[in-house]
CSV table of C-alpha atoms in Angstrom, one decimal:
chain,number,residue,atom,x,y,z
A,215,UNK,CA,0.1,0.0,0.0
A,216,UNK,CA,1.3,3.3,-0.7
A,217,UNK,CA,3.0,5.3,2.3
A,218,UNK,CA,3.4,8.6,0.5
A,219,UNK,CA,1.2,10.6,-2.3
A,220,UNK,CA,4.5,9.8,-4.6
A,221,UNK,CA,3.3,6.1,-4.1
A,222,UNK,CA,-0.2,6.1,-5.0
A,223,UNK,CA,0.2,6.1,-8.9
A,224,UNK,CA,2.5,3.3,-9.5
A,225,UNK,CA,0.6,1.4,-6.7
A,226,UNK,CA,-2.4,1.7,-9.0
A,227,UNK,CA,-1.4,0.4,-12.1
A,228,UNK,CA,0.3,-2.5,-10.0
A,229,UNK,CA,-3.3,-3.3,-9.0
A,230,UNK,CA,-4.0,-3.4,-12.9
A,231,UNK,CA,-6.7,0.1,-12.9
A,232,UNK,CA,-6.4,2.6,-15.6
A,233,UNK,CA,-6.5,5.4,-12.1
A,234,UNK,CA,-8.9,6.0,-9.6
A,235,UNK,CA,-12.2,7.4,-9.6
A,236,UNK,CA,-13.1,9.5,-6.4
A,237,UNK,CA,-16.1,10.4,-5.7
A,238,UNK,CA,-16.1,13.0,-3.0
A,239,UNK,CA,-14.5,15.9,-4.2
A,240,UNK,CA,-14.4,19.6,-3.5
A,241,UNK,CA,-13.8,21.9,-5.8
A,242,UNK,CA,-16.0,25.4,-5.4
A,243,UNK,CA,-15.7,29.2,-6.3
A,244,UNK,CA,-12.6,30.6,-4.7
A,245,UNK,CA,-14.4,33.4,-2.3
A,246,UNK,CA,-16.9,30.3,-1.5
A,247,UNK,CA,-13.5,27.4,-0.7
A,248,UNK,CA,-11.7,30.7,1.3
A,249,UNK,CA,-14.9,30.9,3.8
A,250,UNK,CA,-14.7,26.8,4.0
A,251,UNK,CA,-10.9,27.2,4.9
A,252,UNK,CA,-11.7,29.6,7.2
A,253,UNK,CA,-14.1,27.4,9.6
A,254,UNK,CA,-11.9,24.7,9.3
A,255,UNK,CA,-9.1,27.1,10.3
A,256,UNK,CA,-11.2,27.5,13.7
A,257,UNK,CA,-11.8,23.6,14.1
A,258,UNK,CA,-10.6,23.6,17.2
A,259,UNK,CA,-13.8,25.8,18.3
A,260,UNK,CA,-16.4,24.2,16.7
A,261,UNK,CA,-15.4,20.4,16.6
A,262,UNK,CA,-13.0,20.2,19.6
A,263,UNK,CA,-9.7,19.2,16.9
A,264,UNK,CA,-7.2,21.0,14.7
A,265,UNK,CA,-8.1,20.4,10.9
A,266,UNK,CA,-5.4,22.1,9.0
A,267,UNK,CA,-6.2,22.0,5.3
A,268,UNK,CA,-3.0,19.7,3.7
A,269,UNK,CA,-4.0,20.4,0.0
A,270,UNK,CA,-4.4,24.5,0.6
A,271,UNK,CA,-3.3,25.7,-2.8
A,272,UNK,CA,-4.4,27.6,-5.6
A,273,UNK,CA,-7.5,25.8,-8.0
A,274,UNK,CA,-5.0,24.5,-10.9
A,275,UNK,CA,-2.4,23.3,-8.2
A,276,UNK,CA,-5.4,20.9,-6.7
A,277,UNK,CA,-6.2,19.3,-10.0
A,278,UNK,CA,-2.3,18.7,-11.3
A,279,UNK,CA,-2.6,17.4,-7.9
A,280,UNK,CA,-5.2,14.9,-8.6
A,281,UNK,CA,-3.6,14.1,-11.7
A,282,UNK,CA,-0.1,13.1,-10.2
A,283,UNK,CA,-2.1,11.0,-8.2
A,284,UNK,CA,-3.6,8.9,-10.9
A,285,UNK,CA,-6.9,10.1,-10.5
A,286,UNK,CA,-8.6,9.7,-14.1
A,287,UNK,CA,-11.9,11.0,-13.0
A,288,UNK,CA,-13.7,12.7,-10.2
A,289,UNK,CA,-16.7,14.1,-8.7
A,290,UNK,CA,-16.1,18.5,-8.1
A,291,UNK,CA,-19.3,18.6,-5.4
A,292,UNK,CA,-20.8,21.7,-4.3
A,293,UNK,CA,-23.1,22.7,-1.9
A,294,UNK,CA,-25.2,25.7,-0.8
A,295,UNK,CA,-25.8,27.0,2.8
A,296,UNK,CA,-28.6,29.3,2.1
A,297,UNK,CA,-31.8,29.5,-0.5
A,298,UNK,CA,-30.5,31.2,-3.6
A,299,UNK,CA,-26.9,29.7,-3.7
A,300,UNK,CA,-27.8,26.5,-5.1
A,301,UNK,CA,-28.7,27.4,-9.1
A,302,UNK,CA,-25.5,29.5,-9.3
A,303,UNK,CA,-23.3,26.9,-7.9
A,304,UNK,CA,-24.4,24.6,-10.7
A,305,UNK,CA,-24.0,26.9,-13.1
A,306,UNK,CA,-20.0,27.4,-11.7
A,307,UNK,CA,-19.8,23.3,-11.1
A,308,UNK,CA,-20.4,23.3,-15.2
A,309,UNK,CA,-17.7,25.5,-15.7
A,310,UNK,CA,-15.5,23.9,-14.0
A,311,UNK,CA,-16.4,20.5,-15.4
A,312,UNK,CA,-16.3,22.4,-18.5
A,313,UNK,CA,-12.4,23.2,-18.2
A,314,UNK,CA,-11.5,20.1,-16.3
A,315,UNK,CA,-11.1,16.8,-18.2
A,316,UNK,CA,-11.0,14.5,-15.5
A,317,UNK,CA,-14.1,16.6,-13.4
A,318,UNK,CA,-17.6,15.2,-13.9
A,319,UNK,CA,-20.7,17.6,-14.3
A,320,UNK,CA,-21.8,17.9,-10.7
A,321,UNK,CA,-25.0,19.8,-9.0
A,322,UNK,CA,-26.7,20.6,-5.7
A,323,UNK,CA,-29.9,21.7,-4.1
A,324,UNK,CA,-31.9,23.2,-1.3
A,325,UNK,CA,-35.3,23.2,-0.5
A,326,UNK,CA,-36.7,26.3,-2.2
A,327,UNK,CA,-39.5,26.5,-4.6
A,328,UNK,CA,-36.8,26.7,-7.4
A,329,UNK,CA,-35.5,23.4,-7.1
A,330,UNK,CA,-37.8,21.2,-9.0
A,331,UNK,CA,-36.9,23.7,-12.1
A,332,UNK,CA,-33.3,23.8,-12.0
A,333,UNK,CA,-33.2,20.1,-11.0
A,334,UNK,CA,-34.6,19.3,-13.7
A,335,UNK,CA,-32.6,21.6,-16.2
A,336,UNK,CA,-29.2,19.9,-14.6
A,337,UNK,CA,-30.9,16.3,-15.4
A,338,UNK,CA,-31.1,17.3,-19.1
A,339,UNK,CA,-28.1,19.2,-19.6
A,340,UNK,CA,-26.0,15.5,-18.4
A,341,UNK,CA,-25.2,16.8,-14.7
A,342,UNK,CA,-23.7,13.0,-13.4
A,343,UNK,CA,-24.0,13.7,-9.5
A,344,UNK,CA,-25.5,15.4,-7.6
A,345,UNK,CA,-24.5,16.7,-4.1
A,346,UNK,CA,-26.9,17.5,-1.0
A,347,UNK,CA,-25.2,18.1,2.5
A,348,UNK,CA,-28.3,17.9,5.1
A,349,UNK,CA,-25.6,19.1,7.9
A,350,UNK,CA,-23.8,22.5,6.0
A,351,UNK,CA,-27.3,23.3,4.6
A,352,UNK,CA,-29.3,23.0,7.6
A,353,UNK,CA,-32.4,21.4,6.5
A,354,UNK,CA,-34.8,18.6,6.4
A,355,UNK,CA,-34.5,16.2,3.7
A,356,UNK,CA,-37.9,15.2,4.3
A,357,UNK,CA,-38.8,18.9,3.3
A,358,UNK,CA,-42.0,19.2,0.7
A,359,UNK,CA,-40.0,21.0,-1.1
A,360,UNK,CA,-37.5,18.2,-1.8
A,361,UNK,CA,-40.5,15.6,-3.1
A,362,UNK,CA,-40.0,16.1,-6.6
A,363,UNK,CA,-36.3,16.4,-6.4
A,364,UNK,CA,-35.9,13.2,-4.7
A,365,UNK,CA,-38.4,11.8,-7.5
A,366,UNK,CA,-36.1,12.9,-10.3
A,367,UNK,CA,-33.1,12.0,-9.1
A,368,UNK,CA,-35.0,8.4,-8.5
A,369,UNK,CA,-36.6,8.7,-11.8
A,370,UNK,CA,-33.2,9.2,-13.8
A,371,UNK,CA,-31.0,6.9,-11.6
A,372,UNK,CA,-28.4,10.0,-11.2
A,373,UNK,CA,-26.8,9.4,-8.0
A,374,UNK,CA,-26.5,11.4,-5.4
A,375,UNK,CA,-24.1,11.9,-2.8
A,376,UNK,CA,-26.0,12.5,0.5
A,377,UNK,CA,-24.1,13.9,3.9
A,378,UNK,CA,-26.8,13.2,6.4
A,379,UNK,CA,-24.7,11.2,9.3
A,380,UNK,CA,-24.1,13.4,12.8
A,381,UNK,CA,-20.1,13.4,11.8
A,382,UNK,CA,-18.4,15.2,12.5
A,383,UNK,CA,-20.5,17.0,15.1
A,384,UNK,CA,-24.9,16.6,15.1
A,385,UNK,CA,-27.2,18.9,13.3
A,386,UNK,CA,-30.5,19.9,13.4
A,387,UNK,CA,-31.1,17.1,10.7
A,388,UNK,CA,-29.0,14.9,10.5
A,389,UNK,CA,-29.3,11.0,11.6
A,390,UNK,CA,-30.0,8.5,9.2
A,391,UNK,CA,-33.1,7.3,10.3
A,392,UNK,CA,-34.1,11.0,9.5
A,393,UNK,CA,-32.8,9.9,5.7
A,394,UNK,CA,-34.4,6.4,5.9
A,395,UNK,CA,-37.5,8.5,5.2
A,396,UNK,CA,-36.7,9.9,2.0
A,397,UNK,CA,-35.5,6.2,0.7
A,398,UNK,CA,-39.2,4.6,2.3
A,399,UNK,CA,-40.5,7.1,0.2
A,400,UNK,CA,-38.2,6.9,-3.0
A,401,UNK,CA,-36.8,3.5,-3.0
A,402,UNK,CA,-35.2,3.7,-6.2
A,403,UNK,CA,-33.3,6.9,-5.2
A,404,UNK,CA,-29.0,6.1,-5.9
A,405,UNK,CA,-28.0,7.2,-2.5
A,406,UNK,CA,-24.9,7.4,-1.9
A,407,UNK,CA,-23.9,7.9,1.9
A,408,UNK,CA,-21.0,10.5,2.5
A,409,UNK,CA,-18.6,9.6,5.3
A,410,UNK,CA,-20.2,5.9,5.2
A,411,UNK,CA,-22.8,7.7,7.3
A,412,UNK,CA,-20.3,8.5,10.2
A,413,UNK,CA,-20.5,8.0,13.2
A,414,UNK,CA,-23.5,5.8,12.6
A,415,UNK,CA,-21.4,2.8,10.4
A,416,UNK,CA,-23.7,0.3,11.7
A,417,UNK,CA,-27.4,1.8,10.6
A,418,UNK,CA,-25.6,3.2,7.1
A,419,UNK,CA,-24.5,-0.7,6.3
A,420,UNK,CA,-28.3,-2.0,6.9
A,421,UNK,CA,-29.3,0.9,4.9
A,422,UNK,CA,-27.1,-0.4,2.0
A,423,UNK,CA,-28.4,-4.5,2.9
A,424,UNK,CA,-31.8,-3.0,2.7
A,425,UNK,CA,-32.1,-0.4,0.0
A,426,UNK,CA,-30.6,-1.6,-3.7
A,427,UNK,CA,-29.6,2.2,-4.3
A,428,UNK,CA,-27.7,2.8,-1.0
A,429,UNK,CA,-23.8,2.6,-1.2
A,430,UNK,CA,-21.7,3.9,0.8
A,431,UNK,CA,-18.4,6.3,0.1
A,432,UNK,CA,-15.2,5.8,1.9
A,433,UNK,CA,-14.5,9.9,2.8
A,434,UNK,CA,-12.3,10.2,6.0
A,435,UNK,CA,-13.2,6.6,6.9
A,436,UNK,CA,-10.9,4.7,8.8
A,437,UNK,CA,-8.1,7.1,9.0
A,438,UNK,CA,-6.5,8.1,12.1
A,439,UNK,CA,-8.0,11.7,12.4
A,440,UNK,CA,-11.2,9.9,12.9
A,441,UNK,CA,-11.1,7.0,14.4
A,442,UNK,CA,-10.1,8.3,17.2
A,443,UNK,CA,-13.6,9.8,17.5
A,444,UNK,CA,-15.5,7.7,15.3
A,445,UNK,CA,-14.0,3.9,15.6
A,446,UNK,CA,-15.1,1.4,12.7
A,447,UNK,CA,-17.5,-1.5,14.2
A,448,UNK,CA,-15.3,-4.6,14.9
A,449,UNK,CA,-17.4,-6.8,12.1
A,450,UNK,CA,-16.5,-3.7,9.9
A,451,UNK,CA,-14.7,-5.5,7.2
A,452,UNK,CA,-17.2,-9.1,7.6
A,453,UNK,CA,-19.6,-6.9,6.6
A,454,UNK,CA,-17.9,-5.3,3.6
A,455,UNK,CA,-17.4,-8.8,2.3
A,456,UNK,CA,-20.8,-9.0,2.1
A,457,UNK,CA,-21.9,-6.3,0.3
A,458,UNK,CA,-19.8,-6.1,-2.9
A,459,UNK,CA,-20.5,-3.2,-5.6
A,460,UNK,CA,-21.7,-0.9,-2.9
A,461,UNK,CA,-18.4,0.8,-1.7
A,462,UNK,CA,-17.4,3.9,-3.3
A,463,UNK,CA,-14.0,5.8,-3.1
A,464,UNK,CA,-14.6,9.5,-2.0
A,465,UNK,CA,-11.7,11.2,-0.1
A,466,UNK,CA,-12.7,15.0,0.7
A,467,UNK,CA,-9.7,16.1,-1.2
A,468,UNK,CA,-8.1,19.0,-0.9
A,469,UNK,CA,-10.1,19.2,2.6
A,470,UNK,CA,-8.6,16.9,4.8
A,471,UNK,CA,-6.0,16.9,7.7
A,472,UNK,CA,-3.9,14.6,6.0
A,473,UNK,CA,-2.3,13.4,2.9
A,474,UNK,CA,-4.3,11.8,-0.2
A,475,UNK,CA,-2.5,8.4,0.5
A,476,UNK,CA,-3.5,7.9,4.3
A,477,UNK,CA,-7.6,7.4,2.8
A,478,UNK,CA,-6.1,4.7,0.1
A,479,UNK,CA,-4.1,2.9,3.1
A,480,UNK,CA,-7.0,3.0,5.0
A,481,UNK,CA,-9.0,0.9,2.8
A,482,UNK,CA,-5.9,-1.6,1.4
A,483,UNK,CA,-6.2,-2.6,5.5
A,484,UNK,CA,-9.7,-3.5,4.9
A,485,UNK,CA,-8.5,-5.5,2.3
A,486,UNK,CA,-5.9,-7.3,3.7
A,487,UNK,CA,-8.0,-8.3,6.8
A,488,UNK,CA,-10.5,-10.8,5.3
A,489,UNK,CA,-9.6,-13.2,2.5
A,490,UNK,CA,-12.8,-12.7,0.5
A,491,UNK,CA,-11.8,-8.8,0.0
A,492,UNK,CA,-8.4,-8.7,-1.2
A,493,UNK,CA,-7.1,-6.9,-4.8
A,494,UNK,CA,-10.8,-7.4,-6.2
A,495,UNK,CA,-12.4,-5.5,-3.6
A,496,UNK,CA,-9.7,-2.8,-4.0
A,497,UNK,CA,-10.2,-2.6,-7.7
A,498,UNK,CA,-13.7,-2.3,-7.0
A,499,UNK,CA,-13.9,0.5,-4.8
A,500,UNK,CA,-11.1,2.5,-5.9
A,501,UNK,CA,-12.5,2.2,-9.4
A,502,UNK,CA,-15.1,0.3,-10.6
A,503,UNK,CA,-17.8,1.3,-8.1
A,504,UNK,CA,-17.7,4.6,-8.2
A,505,UNK,CA,-17.0,4.6,-12.3
A,506,UNK,CA,-20.3,2.8,-12.9
A,507,UNK,CA,-21.9,5.4,-10.5
A,508,UNK,CA,-20.6,8.4,-12.4
A,509,UNK,CA,-21.8,6.4,-16.2
A,510,UNK,CA,-17.5,5.8,-17.2
């Protein structure tokens, strides 16, 4: 497994993969990203831990880092924190993806009267992935204004990466039990539970077992930074072995307080821990499953 970022690309090639496909990456308009980073600068006040952004560079440099790591495709996720912001972010994300070959087109939404319209527009334009951030947006995913949105996504089969778990700190409407109500109403929804539902890992795994469109992403899961606060359940790898094709690579790049390679080492350690996983599991998580979700 890679000991540093410099070893990642060769390690991926040795697995027989054409590259990595990262389902959970963030690129945002510079003034929005600056505010996000400013929030993390005060993480000790918000979360009780220091959170130093490891890849705090310009946009072009961040894209080059992903290329050097062998990331052949990624979903640059955007998310609003107030009404009237989502449509503008969607336009920005479209322009970003048009200028970066490895970036797929993504979009987001917020519970507002216009959501039904701009989500339909995004789907028709070929967007391949949506982001819903229940915690940052501070909205209830069961909001009546979102019912047609979830319905559209379910009908179109376009995946949505949903941050609905309590991590890193609980929000007003976080909790997998809350989002499960959405799944009951839209059972065909292709939902990727961000951060594997951290810290509700067991509940997240049960959602994957119950709902055929539910997947988990690996974002910040199993790395030293989070395991101290959110340890994985003892049967984690055994449960993964029963869920082939339902776990996808996610990293939260660039907003992570450690090197990209650390996330890959965590995933590789799961593959080594159970004989039913191994290289096949790694190829699925790092490439095949996220590539399928993104229609690559």
